[in-house]
Tab-separated table of C-alpha atoms and ligand atoms in Angstrom:
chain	number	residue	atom	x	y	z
A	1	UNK	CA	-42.655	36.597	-6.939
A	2	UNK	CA	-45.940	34.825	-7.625
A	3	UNK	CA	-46.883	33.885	-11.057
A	4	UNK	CA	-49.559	36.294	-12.515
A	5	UNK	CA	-51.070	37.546	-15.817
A	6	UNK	CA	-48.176	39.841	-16.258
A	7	UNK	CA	-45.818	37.619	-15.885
A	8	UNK	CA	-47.568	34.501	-17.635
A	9	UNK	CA	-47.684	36.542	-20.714
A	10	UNK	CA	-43.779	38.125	-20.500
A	11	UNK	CA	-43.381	33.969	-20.377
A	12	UNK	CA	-45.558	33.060	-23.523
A	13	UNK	CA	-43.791	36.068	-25.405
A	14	UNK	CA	-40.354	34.750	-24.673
A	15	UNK	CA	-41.662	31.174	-25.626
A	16	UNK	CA	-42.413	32.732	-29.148
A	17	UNK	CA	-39.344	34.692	-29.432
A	18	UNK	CA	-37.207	31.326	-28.444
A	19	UNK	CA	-39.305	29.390	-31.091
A	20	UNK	CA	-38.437	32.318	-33.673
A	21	UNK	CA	-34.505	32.313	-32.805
A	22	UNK	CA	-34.348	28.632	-32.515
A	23	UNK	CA	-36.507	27.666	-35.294
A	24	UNK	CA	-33.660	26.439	-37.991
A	25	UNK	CA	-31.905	24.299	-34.603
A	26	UNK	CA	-35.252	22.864	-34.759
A	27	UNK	CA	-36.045	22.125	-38.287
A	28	UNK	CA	-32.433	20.615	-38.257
A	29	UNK	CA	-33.135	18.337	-35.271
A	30	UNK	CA	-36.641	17.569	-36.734
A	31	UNK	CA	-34.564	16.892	-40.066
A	32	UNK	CA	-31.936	14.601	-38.542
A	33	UNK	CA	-35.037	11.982	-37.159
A	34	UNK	CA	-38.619	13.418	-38.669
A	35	UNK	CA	-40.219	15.472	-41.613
A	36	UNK	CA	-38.291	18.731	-40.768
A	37	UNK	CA	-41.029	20.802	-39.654
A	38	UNK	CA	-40.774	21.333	-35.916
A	39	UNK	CA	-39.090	24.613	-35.599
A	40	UNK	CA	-41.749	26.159	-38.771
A	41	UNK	CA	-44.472	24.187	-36.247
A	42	UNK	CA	-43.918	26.044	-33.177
A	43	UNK	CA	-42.585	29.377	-34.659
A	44	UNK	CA	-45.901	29.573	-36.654
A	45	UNK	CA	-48.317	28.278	-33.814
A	46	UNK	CA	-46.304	30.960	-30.958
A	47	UNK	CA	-46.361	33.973	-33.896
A	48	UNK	CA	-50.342	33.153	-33.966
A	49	UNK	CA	-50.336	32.692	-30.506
A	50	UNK	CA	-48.898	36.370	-29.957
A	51	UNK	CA	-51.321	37.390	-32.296
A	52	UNK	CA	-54.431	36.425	-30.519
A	53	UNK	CA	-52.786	37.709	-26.723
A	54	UNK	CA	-52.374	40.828	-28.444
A	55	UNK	CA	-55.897	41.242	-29.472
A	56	UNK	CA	-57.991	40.635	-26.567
A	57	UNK	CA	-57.640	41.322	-23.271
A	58	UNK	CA	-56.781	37.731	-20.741
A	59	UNK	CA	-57.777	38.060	-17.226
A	60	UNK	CA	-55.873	35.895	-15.447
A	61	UNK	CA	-52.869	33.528	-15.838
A	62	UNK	CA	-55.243	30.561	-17.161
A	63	UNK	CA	-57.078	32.608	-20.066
A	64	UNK	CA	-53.396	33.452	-21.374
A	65	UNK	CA	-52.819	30.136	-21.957
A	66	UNK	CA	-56.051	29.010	-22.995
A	67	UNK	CA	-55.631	31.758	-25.672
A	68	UNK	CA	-52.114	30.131	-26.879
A	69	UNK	CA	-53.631	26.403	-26.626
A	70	UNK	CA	-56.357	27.264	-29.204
A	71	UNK	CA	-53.676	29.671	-31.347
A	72	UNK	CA	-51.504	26.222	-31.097
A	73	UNK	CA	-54.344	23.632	-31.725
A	74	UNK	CA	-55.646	25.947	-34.778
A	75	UNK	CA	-52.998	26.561	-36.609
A	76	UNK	CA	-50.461	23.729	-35.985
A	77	UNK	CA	-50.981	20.169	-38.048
A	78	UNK	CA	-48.639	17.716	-36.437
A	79	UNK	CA	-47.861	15.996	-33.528
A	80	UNK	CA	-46.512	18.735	-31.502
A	81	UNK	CA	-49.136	21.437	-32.327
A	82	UNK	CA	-51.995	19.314	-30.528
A	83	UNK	CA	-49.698	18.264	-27.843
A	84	UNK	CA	-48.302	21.447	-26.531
A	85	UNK	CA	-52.625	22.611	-27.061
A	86	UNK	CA	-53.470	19.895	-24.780
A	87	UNK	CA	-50.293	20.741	-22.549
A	88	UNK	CA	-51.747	24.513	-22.292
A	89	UNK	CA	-55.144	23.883	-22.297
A	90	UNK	CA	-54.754	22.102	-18.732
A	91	UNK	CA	-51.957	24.285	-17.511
A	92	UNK	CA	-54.727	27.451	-18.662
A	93	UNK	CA	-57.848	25.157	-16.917
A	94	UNK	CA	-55.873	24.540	-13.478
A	95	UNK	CA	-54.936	28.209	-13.310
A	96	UNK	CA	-58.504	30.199	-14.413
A	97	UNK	CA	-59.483	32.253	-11.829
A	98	UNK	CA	-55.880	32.956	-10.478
A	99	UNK	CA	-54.097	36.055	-9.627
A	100	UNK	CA	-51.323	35.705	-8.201
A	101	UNK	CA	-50.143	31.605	-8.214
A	102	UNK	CA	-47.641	30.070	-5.520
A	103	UNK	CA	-45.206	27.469	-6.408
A	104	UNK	CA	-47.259	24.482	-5.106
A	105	UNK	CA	-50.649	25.384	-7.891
A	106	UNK	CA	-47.784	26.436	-10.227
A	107	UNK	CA	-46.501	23.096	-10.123
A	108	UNK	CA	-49.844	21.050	-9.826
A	109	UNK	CA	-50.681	23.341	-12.927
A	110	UNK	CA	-47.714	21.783	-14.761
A	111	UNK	CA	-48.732	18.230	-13.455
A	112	UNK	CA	-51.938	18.300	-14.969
A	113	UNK	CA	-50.408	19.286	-18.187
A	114	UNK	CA	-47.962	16.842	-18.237
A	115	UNK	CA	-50.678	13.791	-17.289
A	116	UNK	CA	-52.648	16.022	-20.700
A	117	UNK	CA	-49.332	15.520	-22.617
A	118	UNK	CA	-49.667	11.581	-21.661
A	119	UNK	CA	-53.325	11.244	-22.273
A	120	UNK	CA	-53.201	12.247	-25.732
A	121	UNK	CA	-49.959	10.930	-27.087
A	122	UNK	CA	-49.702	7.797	-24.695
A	123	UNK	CA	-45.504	8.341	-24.474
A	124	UNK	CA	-44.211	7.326	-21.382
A	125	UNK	CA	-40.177	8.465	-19.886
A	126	UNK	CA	-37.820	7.004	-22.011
A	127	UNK	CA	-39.798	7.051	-25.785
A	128	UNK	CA	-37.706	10.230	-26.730
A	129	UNK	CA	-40.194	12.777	-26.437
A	130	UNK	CA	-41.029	15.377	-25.259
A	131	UNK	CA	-42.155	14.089	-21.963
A	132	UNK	CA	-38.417	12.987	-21.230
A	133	UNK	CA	-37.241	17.267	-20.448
A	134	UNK	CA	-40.980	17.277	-19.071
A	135	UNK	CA	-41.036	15.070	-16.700
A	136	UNK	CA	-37.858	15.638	-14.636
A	137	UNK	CA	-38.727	19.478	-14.720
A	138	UNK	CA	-41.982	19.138	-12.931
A	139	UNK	CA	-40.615	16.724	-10.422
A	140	UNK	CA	-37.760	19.653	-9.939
A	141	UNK	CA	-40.866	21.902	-8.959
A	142	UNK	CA	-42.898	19.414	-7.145
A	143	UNK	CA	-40.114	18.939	-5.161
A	144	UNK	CA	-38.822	22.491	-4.609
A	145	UNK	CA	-39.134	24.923	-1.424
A	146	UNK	CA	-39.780	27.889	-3.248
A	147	UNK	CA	-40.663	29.400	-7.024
A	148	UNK	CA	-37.585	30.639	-7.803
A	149	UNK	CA	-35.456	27.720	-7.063
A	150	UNK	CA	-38.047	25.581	-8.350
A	151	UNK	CA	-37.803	27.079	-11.680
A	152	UNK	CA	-33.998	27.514	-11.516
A	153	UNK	CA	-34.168	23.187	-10.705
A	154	UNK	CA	-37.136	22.533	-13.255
A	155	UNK	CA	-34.549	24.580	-16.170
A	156	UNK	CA	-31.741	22.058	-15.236
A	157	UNK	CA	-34.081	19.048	-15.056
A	158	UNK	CA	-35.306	19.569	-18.484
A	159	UNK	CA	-32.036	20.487	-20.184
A	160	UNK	CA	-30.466	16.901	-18.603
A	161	UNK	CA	-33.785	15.252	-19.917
A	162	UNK	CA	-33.779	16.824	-23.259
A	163	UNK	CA	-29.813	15.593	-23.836
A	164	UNK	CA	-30.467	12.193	-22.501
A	165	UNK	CA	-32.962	11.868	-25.435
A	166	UNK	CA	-30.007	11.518	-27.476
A	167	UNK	CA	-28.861	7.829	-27.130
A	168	UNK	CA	-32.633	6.624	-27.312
A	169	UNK	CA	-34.135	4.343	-29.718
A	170	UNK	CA	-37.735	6.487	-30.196
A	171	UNK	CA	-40.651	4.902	-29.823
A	172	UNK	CA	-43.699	7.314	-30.245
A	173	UNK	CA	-44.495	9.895	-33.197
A	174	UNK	CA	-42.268	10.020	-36.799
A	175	UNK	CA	-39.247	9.601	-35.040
A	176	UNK	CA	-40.132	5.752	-34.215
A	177	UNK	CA	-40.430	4.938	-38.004
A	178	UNK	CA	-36.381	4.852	-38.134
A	179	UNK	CA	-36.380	2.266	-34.707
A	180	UNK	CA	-32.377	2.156	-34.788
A	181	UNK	CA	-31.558	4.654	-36.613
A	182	UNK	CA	-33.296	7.173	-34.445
A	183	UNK	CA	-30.261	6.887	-32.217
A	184	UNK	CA	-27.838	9.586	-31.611
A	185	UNK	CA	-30.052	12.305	-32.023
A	186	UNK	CA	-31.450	14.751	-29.742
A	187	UNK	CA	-35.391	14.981	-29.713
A	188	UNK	CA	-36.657	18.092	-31.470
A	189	UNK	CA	-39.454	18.071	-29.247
A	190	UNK	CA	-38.115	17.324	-25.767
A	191	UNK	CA	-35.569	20.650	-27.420
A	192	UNK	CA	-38.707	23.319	-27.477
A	193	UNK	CA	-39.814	21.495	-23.755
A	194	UNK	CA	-36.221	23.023	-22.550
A	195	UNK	CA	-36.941	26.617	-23.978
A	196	UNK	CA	-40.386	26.304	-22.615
A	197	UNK	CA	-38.650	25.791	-19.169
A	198	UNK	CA	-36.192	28.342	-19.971
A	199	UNK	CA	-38.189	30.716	-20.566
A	200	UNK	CA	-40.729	30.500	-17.744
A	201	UNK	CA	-37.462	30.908	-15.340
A	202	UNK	CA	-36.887	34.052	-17.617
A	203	UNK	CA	-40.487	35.461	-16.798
A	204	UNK	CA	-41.319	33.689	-13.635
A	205	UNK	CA	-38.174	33.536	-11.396
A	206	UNK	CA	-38.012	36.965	-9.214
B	1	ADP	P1	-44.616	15.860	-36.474
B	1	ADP	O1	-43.862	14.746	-35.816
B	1	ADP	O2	-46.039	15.520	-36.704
B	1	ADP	O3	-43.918	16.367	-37.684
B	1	ADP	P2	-43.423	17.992	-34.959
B	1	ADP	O4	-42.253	17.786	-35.844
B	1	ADP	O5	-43.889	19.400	-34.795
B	1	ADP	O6	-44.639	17.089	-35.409
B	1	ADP	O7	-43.077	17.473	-33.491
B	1	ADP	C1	-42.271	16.340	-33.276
B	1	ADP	C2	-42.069	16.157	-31.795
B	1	ADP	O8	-43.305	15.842	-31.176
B	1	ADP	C3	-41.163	15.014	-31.424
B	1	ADP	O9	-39.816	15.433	-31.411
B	1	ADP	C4	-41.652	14.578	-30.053
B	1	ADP	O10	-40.974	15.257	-29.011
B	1	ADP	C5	-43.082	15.028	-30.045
B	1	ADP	N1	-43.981	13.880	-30.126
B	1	ADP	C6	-44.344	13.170	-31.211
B	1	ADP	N2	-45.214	12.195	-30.882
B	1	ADP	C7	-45.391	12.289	-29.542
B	1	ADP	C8	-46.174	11.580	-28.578
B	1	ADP	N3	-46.961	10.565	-28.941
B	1	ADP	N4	-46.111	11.967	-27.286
B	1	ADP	C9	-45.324	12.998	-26.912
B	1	ADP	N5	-44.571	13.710	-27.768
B	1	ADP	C10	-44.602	13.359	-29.055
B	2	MG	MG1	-42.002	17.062	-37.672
């Protein structure tokens, strides 16, 4: 199954009810190494992201997430509102125009994002971020033979990436104020990355 409109939105409405169910696992992991906002971040950006979907019409897979990137950019302070914009905003660019998207400008899609992701918040693999789920997931789907699996490899990817946040020492965004003592905690950010992945196998995977 191709990704289309349909389907990107079923995807961006599981996002925001995985940000809504998760949001106190995420204020707790935010707690544990940063101000304790990231689950109220995303929950509010995705509920005014749902919002906006809901009130206009999107043609294509690209002006869906356009729509959440501004919903995200607008009503989200922090790090992660503006970096999951950016993240959207060049998924939404690479995909305007699209009906029905094959794995190959599905995953190119996600590569620009992620290179987005980089621009803006200059973390590389390995800072405990939320590149480190990102990363391995769109290698899983560069490196896939078809959507499905791709997605089913890209879920995987970014679960191991998101636990092997755990043992790092952060180095980018609140979490590096604590150096050490940022150890042994699982990045609240690289967390939402998984249910991003999650749920686009959810929506996307036939
Ligand atoms: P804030 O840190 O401003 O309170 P959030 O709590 O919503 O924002 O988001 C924190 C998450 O943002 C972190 O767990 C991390 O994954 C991600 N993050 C922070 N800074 C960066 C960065 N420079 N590059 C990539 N991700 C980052
Ligand atoms: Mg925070």
């Amino acid at each position: 199954m191709p990704v289309t409109r349909d389907a990107t939105l079923d995807w961006m409405k599981r996002f925001a009810g995985e940000m809504a169910e998760h949001r106190a696992e995420l204020v707790a992991l935010d707690t544990a190494i940063g101000d304790g906002d990231h689950g109220t971040n995303m929950n509010r950006g995705m509920t005014k992201a749902l919002e906006k979907l809901d009130g206009a019409e999107q043609a294509d897979p690209g002006a869906v997430l356009k729509t959440v990137a501004m919903a995200l950019v607008s009503s989200v302070g922090g790090a992660a509102g503006p970096l999951y914009g950016t993240l959207f905003l060049q998924m939404g660019g690479a995909l305007a125009g699209e009906t029905e998207v094959d794995l190959p400008r599905y995953a190119a899609a996600w590569r620009k994002g992620l290179e987005g992701v980089q621009a803006r918040g200059k973390a590389q693999p390995g800072d405990k971020t939320m590149v480190d789920a990102m990363t391995p997931a769109v290698e899983a789907l560069e490196g896939a033979s078809d959507l499905d699996s791709g997605l089913q490899a890209a879920v995987q990817a970014a679960e191991e990436g998101m636990k092997a946040t755990t043992p790092l020492i952060a180095r980018k965004g609140r979490a590096s104020y604590l150096g050490e003592r940022s150890k042994d905690h699982q990045d609240p950010g690289a967390t939402s990355t998984y249910y991003l992945f999650k749920t686009a196998a959810e929506a996307l995977a036939g």
